[in-house]
Every structure is written in C-alpha cells, then in structure tokens.
Rosetta silent file (secondary structure, phi, psi, omega in degrees, C-alpha in Angstrom):
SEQUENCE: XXXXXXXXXXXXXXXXXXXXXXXXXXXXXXXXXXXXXXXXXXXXXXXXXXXXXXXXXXXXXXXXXXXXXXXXXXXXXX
SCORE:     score description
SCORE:     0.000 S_00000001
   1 L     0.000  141.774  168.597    4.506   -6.057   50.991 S_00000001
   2 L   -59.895  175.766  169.304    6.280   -9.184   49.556 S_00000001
   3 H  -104.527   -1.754  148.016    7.530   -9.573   46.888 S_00000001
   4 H   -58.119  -16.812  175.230    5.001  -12.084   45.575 S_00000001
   5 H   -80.166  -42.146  165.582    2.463   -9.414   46.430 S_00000001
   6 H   -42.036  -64.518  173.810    4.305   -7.045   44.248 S_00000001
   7 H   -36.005  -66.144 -137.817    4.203   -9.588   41.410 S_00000001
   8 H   -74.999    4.875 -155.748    0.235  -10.497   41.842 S_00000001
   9 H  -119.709  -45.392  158.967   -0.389   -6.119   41.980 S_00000001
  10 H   -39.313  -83.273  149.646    1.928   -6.096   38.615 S_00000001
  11 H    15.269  -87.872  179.551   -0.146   -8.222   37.191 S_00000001
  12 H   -52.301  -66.559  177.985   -3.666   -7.256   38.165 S_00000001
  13 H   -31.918  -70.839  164.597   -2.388   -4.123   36.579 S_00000001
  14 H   -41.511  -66.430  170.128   -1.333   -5.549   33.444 S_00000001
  15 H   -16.164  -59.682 -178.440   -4.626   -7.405   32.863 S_00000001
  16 H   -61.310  -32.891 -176.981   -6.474   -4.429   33.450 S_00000001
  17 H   -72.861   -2.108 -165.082   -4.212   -2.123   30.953 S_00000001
  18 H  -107.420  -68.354 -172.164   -4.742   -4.906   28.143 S_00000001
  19 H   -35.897  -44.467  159.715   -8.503   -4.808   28.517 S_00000001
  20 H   -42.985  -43.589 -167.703   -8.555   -1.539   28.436 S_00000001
  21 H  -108.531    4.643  162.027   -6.831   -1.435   25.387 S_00000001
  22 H   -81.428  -16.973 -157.238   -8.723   -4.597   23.606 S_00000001
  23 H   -79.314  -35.632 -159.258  -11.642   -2.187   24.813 S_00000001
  24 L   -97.597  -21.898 -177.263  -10.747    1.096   22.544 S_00000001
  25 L   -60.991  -35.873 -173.062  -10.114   -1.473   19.627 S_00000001
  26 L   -21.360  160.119  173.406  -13.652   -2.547   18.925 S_00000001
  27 L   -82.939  111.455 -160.104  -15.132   -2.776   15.400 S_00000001
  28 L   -80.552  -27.430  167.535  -16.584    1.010   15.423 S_00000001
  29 L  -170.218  164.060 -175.148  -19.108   -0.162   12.253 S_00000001
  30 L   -56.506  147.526 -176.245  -19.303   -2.167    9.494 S_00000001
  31 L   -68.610  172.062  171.642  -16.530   -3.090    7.036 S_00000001
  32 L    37.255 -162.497 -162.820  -15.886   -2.766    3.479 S_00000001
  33 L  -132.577  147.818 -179.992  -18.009   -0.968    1.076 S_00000001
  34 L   -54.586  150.532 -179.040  -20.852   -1.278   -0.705 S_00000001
  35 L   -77.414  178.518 -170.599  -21.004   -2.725   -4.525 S_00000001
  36 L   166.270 -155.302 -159.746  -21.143   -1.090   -7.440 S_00000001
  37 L  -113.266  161.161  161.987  -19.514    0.262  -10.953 S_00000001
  38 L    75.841  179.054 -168.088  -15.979    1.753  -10.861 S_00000001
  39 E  -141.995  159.490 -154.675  -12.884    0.977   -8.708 S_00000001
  40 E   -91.507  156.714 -148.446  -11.519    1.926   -5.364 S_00000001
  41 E  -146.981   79.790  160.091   -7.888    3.712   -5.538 S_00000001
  42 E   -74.975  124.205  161.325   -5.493    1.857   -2.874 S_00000001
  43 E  -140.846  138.901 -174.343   -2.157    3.243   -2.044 S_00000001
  44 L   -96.710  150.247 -167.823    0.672    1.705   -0.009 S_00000001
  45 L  -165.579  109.336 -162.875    3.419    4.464    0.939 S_00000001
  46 E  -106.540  134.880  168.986    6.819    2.883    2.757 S_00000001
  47 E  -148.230  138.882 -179.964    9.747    5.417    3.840 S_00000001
  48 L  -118.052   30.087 -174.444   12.233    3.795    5.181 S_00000001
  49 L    32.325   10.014  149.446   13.619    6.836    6.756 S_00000001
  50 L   -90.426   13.473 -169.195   16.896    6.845    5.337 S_00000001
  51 L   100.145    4.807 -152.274   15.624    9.089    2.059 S_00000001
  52 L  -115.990  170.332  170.673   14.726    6.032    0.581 S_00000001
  53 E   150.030 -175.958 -173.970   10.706    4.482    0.025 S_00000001
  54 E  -165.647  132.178 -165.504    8.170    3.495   -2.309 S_00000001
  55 L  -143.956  114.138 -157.942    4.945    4.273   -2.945 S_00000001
  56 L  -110.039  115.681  173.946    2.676    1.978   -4.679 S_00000001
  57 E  -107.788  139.960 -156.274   -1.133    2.615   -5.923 S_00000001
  58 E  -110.456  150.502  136.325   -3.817   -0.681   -6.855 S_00000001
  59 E  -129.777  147.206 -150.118   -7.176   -0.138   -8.213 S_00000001
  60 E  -129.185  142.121 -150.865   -9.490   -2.622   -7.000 S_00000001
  61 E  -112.937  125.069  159.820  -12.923   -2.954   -9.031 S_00000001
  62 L   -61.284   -9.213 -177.788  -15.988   -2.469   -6.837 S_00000001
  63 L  -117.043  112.885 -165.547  -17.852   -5.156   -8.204 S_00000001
  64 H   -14.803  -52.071 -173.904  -17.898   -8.519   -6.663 S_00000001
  65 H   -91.631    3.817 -175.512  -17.546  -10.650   -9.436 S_00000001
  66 H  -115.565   -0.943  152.374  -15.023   -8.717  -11.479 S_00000001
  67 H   -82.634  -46.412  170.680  -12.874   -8.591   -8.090 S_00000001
  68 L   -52.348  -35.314 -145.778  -13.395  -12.268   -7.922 S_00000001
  69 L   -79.977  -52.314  147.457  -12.092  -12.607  -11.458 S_00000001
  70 L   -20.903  -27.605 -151.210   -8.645  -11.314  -10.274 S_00000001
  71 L  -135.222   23.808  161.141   -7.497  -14.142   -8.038 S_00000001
  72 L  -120.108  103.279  172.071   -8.477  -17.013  -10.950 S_00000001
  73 L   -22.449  159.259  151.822   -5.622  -17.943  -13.193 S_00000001
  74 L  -112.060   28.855  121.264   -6.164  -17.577  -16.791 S_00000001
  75 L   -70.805    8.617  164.520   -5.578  -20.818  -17.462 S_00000001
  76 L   -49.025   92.239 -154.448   -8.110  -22.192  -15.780 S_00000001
  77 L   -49.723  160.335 -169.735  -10.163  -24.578  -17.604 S_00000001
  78 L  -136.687    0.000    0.000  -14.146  -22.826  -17.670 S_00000001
C-alpha cells in the first residue's frame, strides 16, 4: 500500500475513534435540579500534587429567584 493509502486508512480510523467517543458522551438525562427551599453544598478540591491544594465549598440556594439575586450588584437602582 502507498503511502497515501496509509494516510486515508489513518484517518478513516481516526474519524471513527472520535465518533465513537462523541457517542459515549451523550446527555444521559436531564440537567440541574429541581426548585425548592434550602441550598445545594458545592465543593471544588485542587491538589496540585506537590503537598500543596485547596479545597473550597459554595452553597448555592435552590430557589430560582434568590439564585438570581446573587449575580445583581447591590447597587443597582430597583
């Protein structure tokens, strides 16, 4: 085989291994979570594998408009 055939067989492969692996990605069910009272407990956790990290927890209010509330200055004219 050439080696342009070699390329076009490379290829072909590659295509197929990225589909494959956009395949296993799908969205398995719907996002986020329903609304409600009380607040959701996020935590980010970094090690930076020299002994060193940081590990930071949010609470995030389940209820739409008091999540919304967040992200408006409070100097905002009303």
């Amino acid at each position: 085989m050439s080696l342009f055939g070699w390329i076009v067989c490379a290829l072909i492969v590659l295509f197929v291994g990225a589909l494959a692996v956009m395949g296993k990605r799908k969205d398995s069910g719907p996002r986020g979570s329903e609304p409600g009272k009380g607040y959701h407990t996020l935590t980010s956790d970094y090690q930076s594998g020299m002994g060193g990290g940081h590990v930071t927890t949010w609470k995030v209010p389940r209820d739409p408009q008091e999540y919304a509330k967040r992200f408006v200055p409070k100097d905002t004219p009303k």
